[in-house]
PDB file of C-alpha atoms in Angstrom:
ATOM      1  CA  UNK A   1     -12.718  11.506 -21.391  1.00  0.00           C
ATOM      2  CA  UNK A   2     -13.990   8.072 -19.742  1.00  0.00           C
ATOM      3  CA  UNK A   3      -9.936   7.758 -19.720  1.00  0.00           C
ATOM      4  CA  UNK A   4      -9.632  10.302 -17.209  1.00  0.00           C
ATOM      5  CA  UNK A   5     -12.645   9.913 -15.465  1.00  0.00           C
ATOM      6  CA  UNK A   6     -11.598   6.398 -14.734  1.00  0.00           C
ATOM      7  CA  UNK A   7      -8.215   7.370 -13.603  1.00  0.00           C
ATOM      8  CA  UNK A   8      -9.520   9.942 -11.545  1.00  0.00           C
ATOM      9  CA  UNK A   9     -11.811   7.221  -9.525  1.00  0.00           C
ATOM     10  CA  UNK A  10      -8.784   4.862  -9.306  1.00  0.00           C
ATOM     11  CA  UNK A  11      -6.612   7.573  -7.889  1.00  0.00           C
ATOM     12  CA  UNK A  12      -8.958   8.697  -4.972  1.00  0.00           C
ATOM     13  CA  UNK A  13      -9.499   5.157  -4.168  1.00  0.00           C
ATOM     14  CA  UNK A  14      -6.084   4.389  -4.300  1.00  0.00           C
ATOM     15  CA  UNK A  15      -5.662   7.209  -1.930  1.00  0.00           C
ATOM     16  CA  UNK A  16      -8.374   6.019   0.523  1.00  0.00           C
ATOM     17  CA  UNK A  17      -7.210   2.601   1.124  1.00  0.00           C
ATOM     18  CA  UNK A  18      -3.574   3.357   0.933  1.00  0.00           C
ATOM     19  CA  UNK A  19      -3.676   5.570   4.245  1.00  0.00           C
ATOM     20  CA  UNK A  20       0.213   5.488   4.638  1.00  0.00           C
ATOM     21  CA  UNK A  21       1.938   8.204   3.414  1.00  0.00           C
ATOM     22  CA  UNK A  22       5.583   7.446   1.756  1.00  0.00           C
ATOM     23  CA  UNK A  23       7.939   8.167   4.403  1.00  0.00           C
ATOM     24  CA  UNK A  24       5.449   5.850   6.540  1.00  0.00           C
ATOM     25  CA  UNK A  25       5.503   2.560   3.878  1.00  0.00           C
ATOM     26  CA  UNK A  26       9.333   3.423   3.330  1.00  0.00           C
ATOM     27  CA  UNK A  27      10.312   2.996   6.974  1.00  0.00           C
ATOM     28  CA  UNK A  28       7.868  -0.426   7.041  1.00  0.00           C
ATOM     29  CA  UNK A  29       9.535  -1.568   3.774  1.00  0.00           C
ATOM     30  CA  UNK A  30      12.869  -1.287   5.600  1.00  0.00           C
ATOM     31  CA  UNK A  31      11.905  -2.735   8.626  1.00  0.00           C
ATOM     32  CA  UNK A  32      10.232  -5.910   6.730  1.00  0.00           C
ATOM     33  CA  UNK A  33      13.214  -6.293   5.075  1.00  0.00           C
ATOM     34  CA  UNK A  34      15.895  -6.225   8.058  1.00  0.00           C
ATOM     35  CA  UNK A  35      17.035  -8.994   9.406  1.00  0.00           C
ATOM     36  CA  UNK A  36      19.638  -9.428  12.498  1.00  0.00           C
ATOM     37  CA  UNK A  37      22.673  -9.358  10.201  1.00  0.00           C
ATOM     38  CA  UNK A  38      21.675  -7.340   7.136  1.00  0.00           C
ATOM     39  CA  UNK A  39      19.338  -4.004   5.930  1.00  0.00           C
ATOM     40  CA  UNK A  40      18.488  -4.044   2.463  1.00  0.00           C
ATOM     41  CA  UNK A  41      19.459  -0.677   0.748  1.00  0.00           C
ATOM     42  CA  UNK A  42      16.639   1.485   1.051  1.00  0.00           C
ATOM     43  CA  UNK A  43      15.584   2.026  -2.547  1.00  0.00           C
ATOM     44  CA  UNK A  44      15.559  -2.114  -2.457  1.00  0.00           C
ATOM     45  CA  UNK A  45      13.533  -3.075   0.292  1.00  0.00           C
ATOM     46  CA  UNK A  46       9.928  -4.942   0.839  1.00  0.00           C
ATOM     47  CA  UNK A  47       7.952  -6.508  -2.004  1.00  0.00           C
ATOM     48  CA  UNK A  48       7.751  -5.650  -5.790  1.00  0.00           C
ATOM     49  CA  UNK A  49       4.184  -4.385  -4.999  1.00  0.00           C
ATOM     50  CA  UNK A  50       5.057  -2.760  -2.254  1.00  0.00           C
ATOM     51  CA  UNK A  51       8.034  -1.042  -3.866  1.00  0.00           C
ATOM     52  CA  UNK A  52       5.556   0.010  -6.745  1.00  0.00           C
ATOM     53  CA  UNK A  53       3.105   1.608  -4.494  1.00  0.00           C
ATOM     54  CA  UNK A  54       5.381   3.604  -3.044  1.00  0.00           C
ATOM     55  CA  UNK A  55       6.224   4.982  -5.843  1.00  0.00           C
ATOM     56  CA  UNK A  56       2.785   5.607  -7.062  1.00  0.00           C
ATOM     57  CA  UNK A  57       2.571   7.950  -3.964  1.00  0.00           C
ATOM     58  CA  UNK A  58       5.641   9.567  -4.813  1.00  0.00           C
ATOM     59  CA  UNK A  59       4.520  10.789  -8.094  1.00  0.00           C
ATOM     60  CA  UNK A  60       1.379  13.168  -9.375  1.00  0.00           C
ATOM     61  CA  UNK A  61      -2.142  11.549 -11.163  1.00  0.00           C
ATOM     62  CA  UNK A  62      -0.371  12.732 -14.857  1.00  0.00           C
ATOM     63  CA  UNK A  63       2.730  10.601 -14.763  1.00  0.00           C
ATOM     64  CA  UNK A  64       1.132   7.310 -14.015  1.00  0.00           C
ATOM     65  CA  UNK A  65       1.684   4.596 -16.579  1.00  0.00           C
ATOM     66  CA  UNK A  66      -0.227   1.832 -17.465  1.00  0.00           C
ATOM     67  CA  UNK A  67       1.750  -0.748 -15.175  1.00  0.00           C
ATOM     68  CA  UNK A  68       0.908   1.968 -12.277  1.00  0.00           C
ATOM     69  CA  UNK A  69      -2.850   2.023 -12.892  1.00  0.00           C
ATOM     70  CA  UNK A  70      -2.732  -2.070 -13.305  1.00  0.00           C
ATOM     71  CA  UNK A  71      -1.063  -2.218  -9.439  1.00  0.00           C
ATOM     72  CA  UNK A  72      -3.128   0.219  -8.187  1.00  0.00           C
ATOM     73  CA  UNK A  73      -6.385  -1.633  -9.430  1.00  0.00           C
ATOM     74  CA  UNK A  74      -4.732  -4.918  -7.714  1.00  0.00           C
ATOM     75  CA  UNK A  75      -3.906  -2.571  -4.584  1.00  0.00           C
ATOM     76  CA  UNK A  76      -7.907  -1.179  -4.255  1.00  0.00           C
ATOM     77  CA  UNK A  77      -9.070  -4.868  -5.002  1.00  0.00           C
ATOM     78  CA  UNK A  78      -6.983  -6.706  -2.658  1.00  0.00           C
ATOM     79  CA  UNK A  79      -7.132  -4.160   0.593  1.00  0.00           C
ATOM     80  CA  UNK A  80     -10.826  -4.160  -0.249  1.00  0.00           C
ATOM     81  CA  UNK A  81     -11.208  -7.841   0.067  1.00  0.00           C
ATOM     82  CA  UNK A  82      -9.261  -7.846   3.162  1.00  0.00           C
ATOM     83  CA  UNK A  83     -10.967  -5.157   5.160  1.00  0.00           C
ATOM     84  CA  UNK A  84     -14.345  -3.742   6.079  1.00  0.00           C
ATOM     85  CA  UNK A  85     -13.329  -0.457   5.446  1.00  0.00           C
ATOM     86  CA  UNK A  86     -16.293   1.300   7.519  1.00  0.00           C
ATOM     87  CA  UNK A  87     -14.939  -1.078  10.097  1.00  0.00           C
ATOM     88  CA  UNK A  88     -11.295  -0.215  10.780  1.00  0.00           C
ATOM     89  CA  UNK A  89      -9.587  -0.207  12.897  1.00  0.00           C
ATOM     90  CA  UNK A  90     -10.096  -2.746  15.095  1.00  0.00           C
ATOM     91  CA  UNK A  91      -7.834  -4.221  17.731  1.00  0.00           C
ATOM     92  CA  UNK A  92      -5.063  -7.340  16.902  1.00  0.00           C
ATOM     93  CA  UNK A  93      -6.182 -10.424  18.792  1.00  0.00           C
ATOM     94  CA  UNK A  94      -4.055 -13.431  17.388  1.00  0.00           C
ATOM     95  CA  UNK A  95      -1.179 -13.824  15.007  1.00  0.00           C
ATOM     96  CA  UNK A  96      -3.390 -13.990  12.203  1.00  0.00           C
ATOM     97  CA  UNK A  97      -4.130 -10.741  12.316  1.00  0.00           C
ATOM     98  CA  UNK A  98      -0.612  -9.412  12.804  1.00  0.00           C
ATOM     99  CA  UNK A  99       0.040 -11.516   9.954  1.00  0.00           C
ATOM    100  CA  UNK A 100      -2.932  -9.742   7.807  1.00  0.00           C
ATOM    101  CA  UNK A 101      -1.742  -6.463   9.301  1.00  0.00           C
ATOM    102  CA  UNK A 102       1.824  -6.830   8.073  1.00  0.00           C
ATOM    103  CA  UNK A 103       0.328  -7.968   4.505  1.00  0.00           C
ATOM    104  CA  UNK A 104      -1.796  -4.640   4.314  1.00  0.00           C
ATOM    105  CA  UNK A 105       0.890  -2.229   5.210  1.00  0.00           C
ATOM    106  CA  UNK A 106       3.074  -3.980   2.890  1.00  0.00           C
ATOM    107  CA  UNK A 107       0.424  -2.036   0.681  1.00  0.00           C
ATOM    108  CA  UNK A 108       0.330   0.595   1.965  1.00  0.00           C
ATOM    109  CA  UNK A 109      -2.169   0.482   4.298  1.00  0.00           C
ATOM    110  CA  UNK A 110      -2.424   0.231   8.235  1.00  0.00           C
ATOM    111  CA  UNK A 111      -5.786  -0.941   9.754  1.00  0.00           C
ATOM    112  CA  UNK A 112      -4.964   0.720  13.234  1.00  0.00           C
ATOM    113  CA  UNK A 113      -3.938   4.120  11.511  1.00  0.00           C
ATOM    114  CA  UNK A 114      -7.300   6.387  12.456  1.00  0.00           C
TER     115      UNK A 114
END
């Protein structure tokens, strides 16, 4: 039962720092992607990871698999090292936080989004 317990923790985490639903990460993967010449197909576009989370959101807590847990964990672990959570959001002021900004929603999650 630790099992599920465990992947029940994961999941709402998961959920709290990924605060982007699917159509919302989808539309960001595309527009990562684009370039002035080309679109990647849509099933194609932004990262591996980011790809993988969405989707994790596309699918219900039974039909993860081990590689989905793994990314999640990597997902929590990462966002959590990059933001104060009780924090966001808090305004861009240089590049390097565009740049941070475009990392996070590449996972799924958006630092301005309330």
């Amino acid at each position: 039962m630790a099992d599920a317990l465990e992947t029940e923790a994961l999941w709402e985490d998961f959920h709290r720092v990924v605060n982007m639903t699917s159509a919302e990460l989808a539309a960001w993967l595309r527009v990562r992607d684009a370039d002035e010449e080309t679109e990647p197909l849509r099933e194609e576009a932004g990262t591996e990871t980011g790809q993988h989370v969405l989707a994790i959101l596309q699918k219900r807590r039974m039909d993860l698999t081990d590689d989905d847990i793994r990314v999640m964990h990597e997902v929590v672990d990462t966002v959590e090292d990059l933001v104060d959570m009780a924090d966001e959001p808090e305004p861009e002021t240089a590049p390097e936080d565009t740049r941070r900004r475009h990392r996070l929603m590449t996972l799924g999650h958006d630092p301005l989004k309330p």
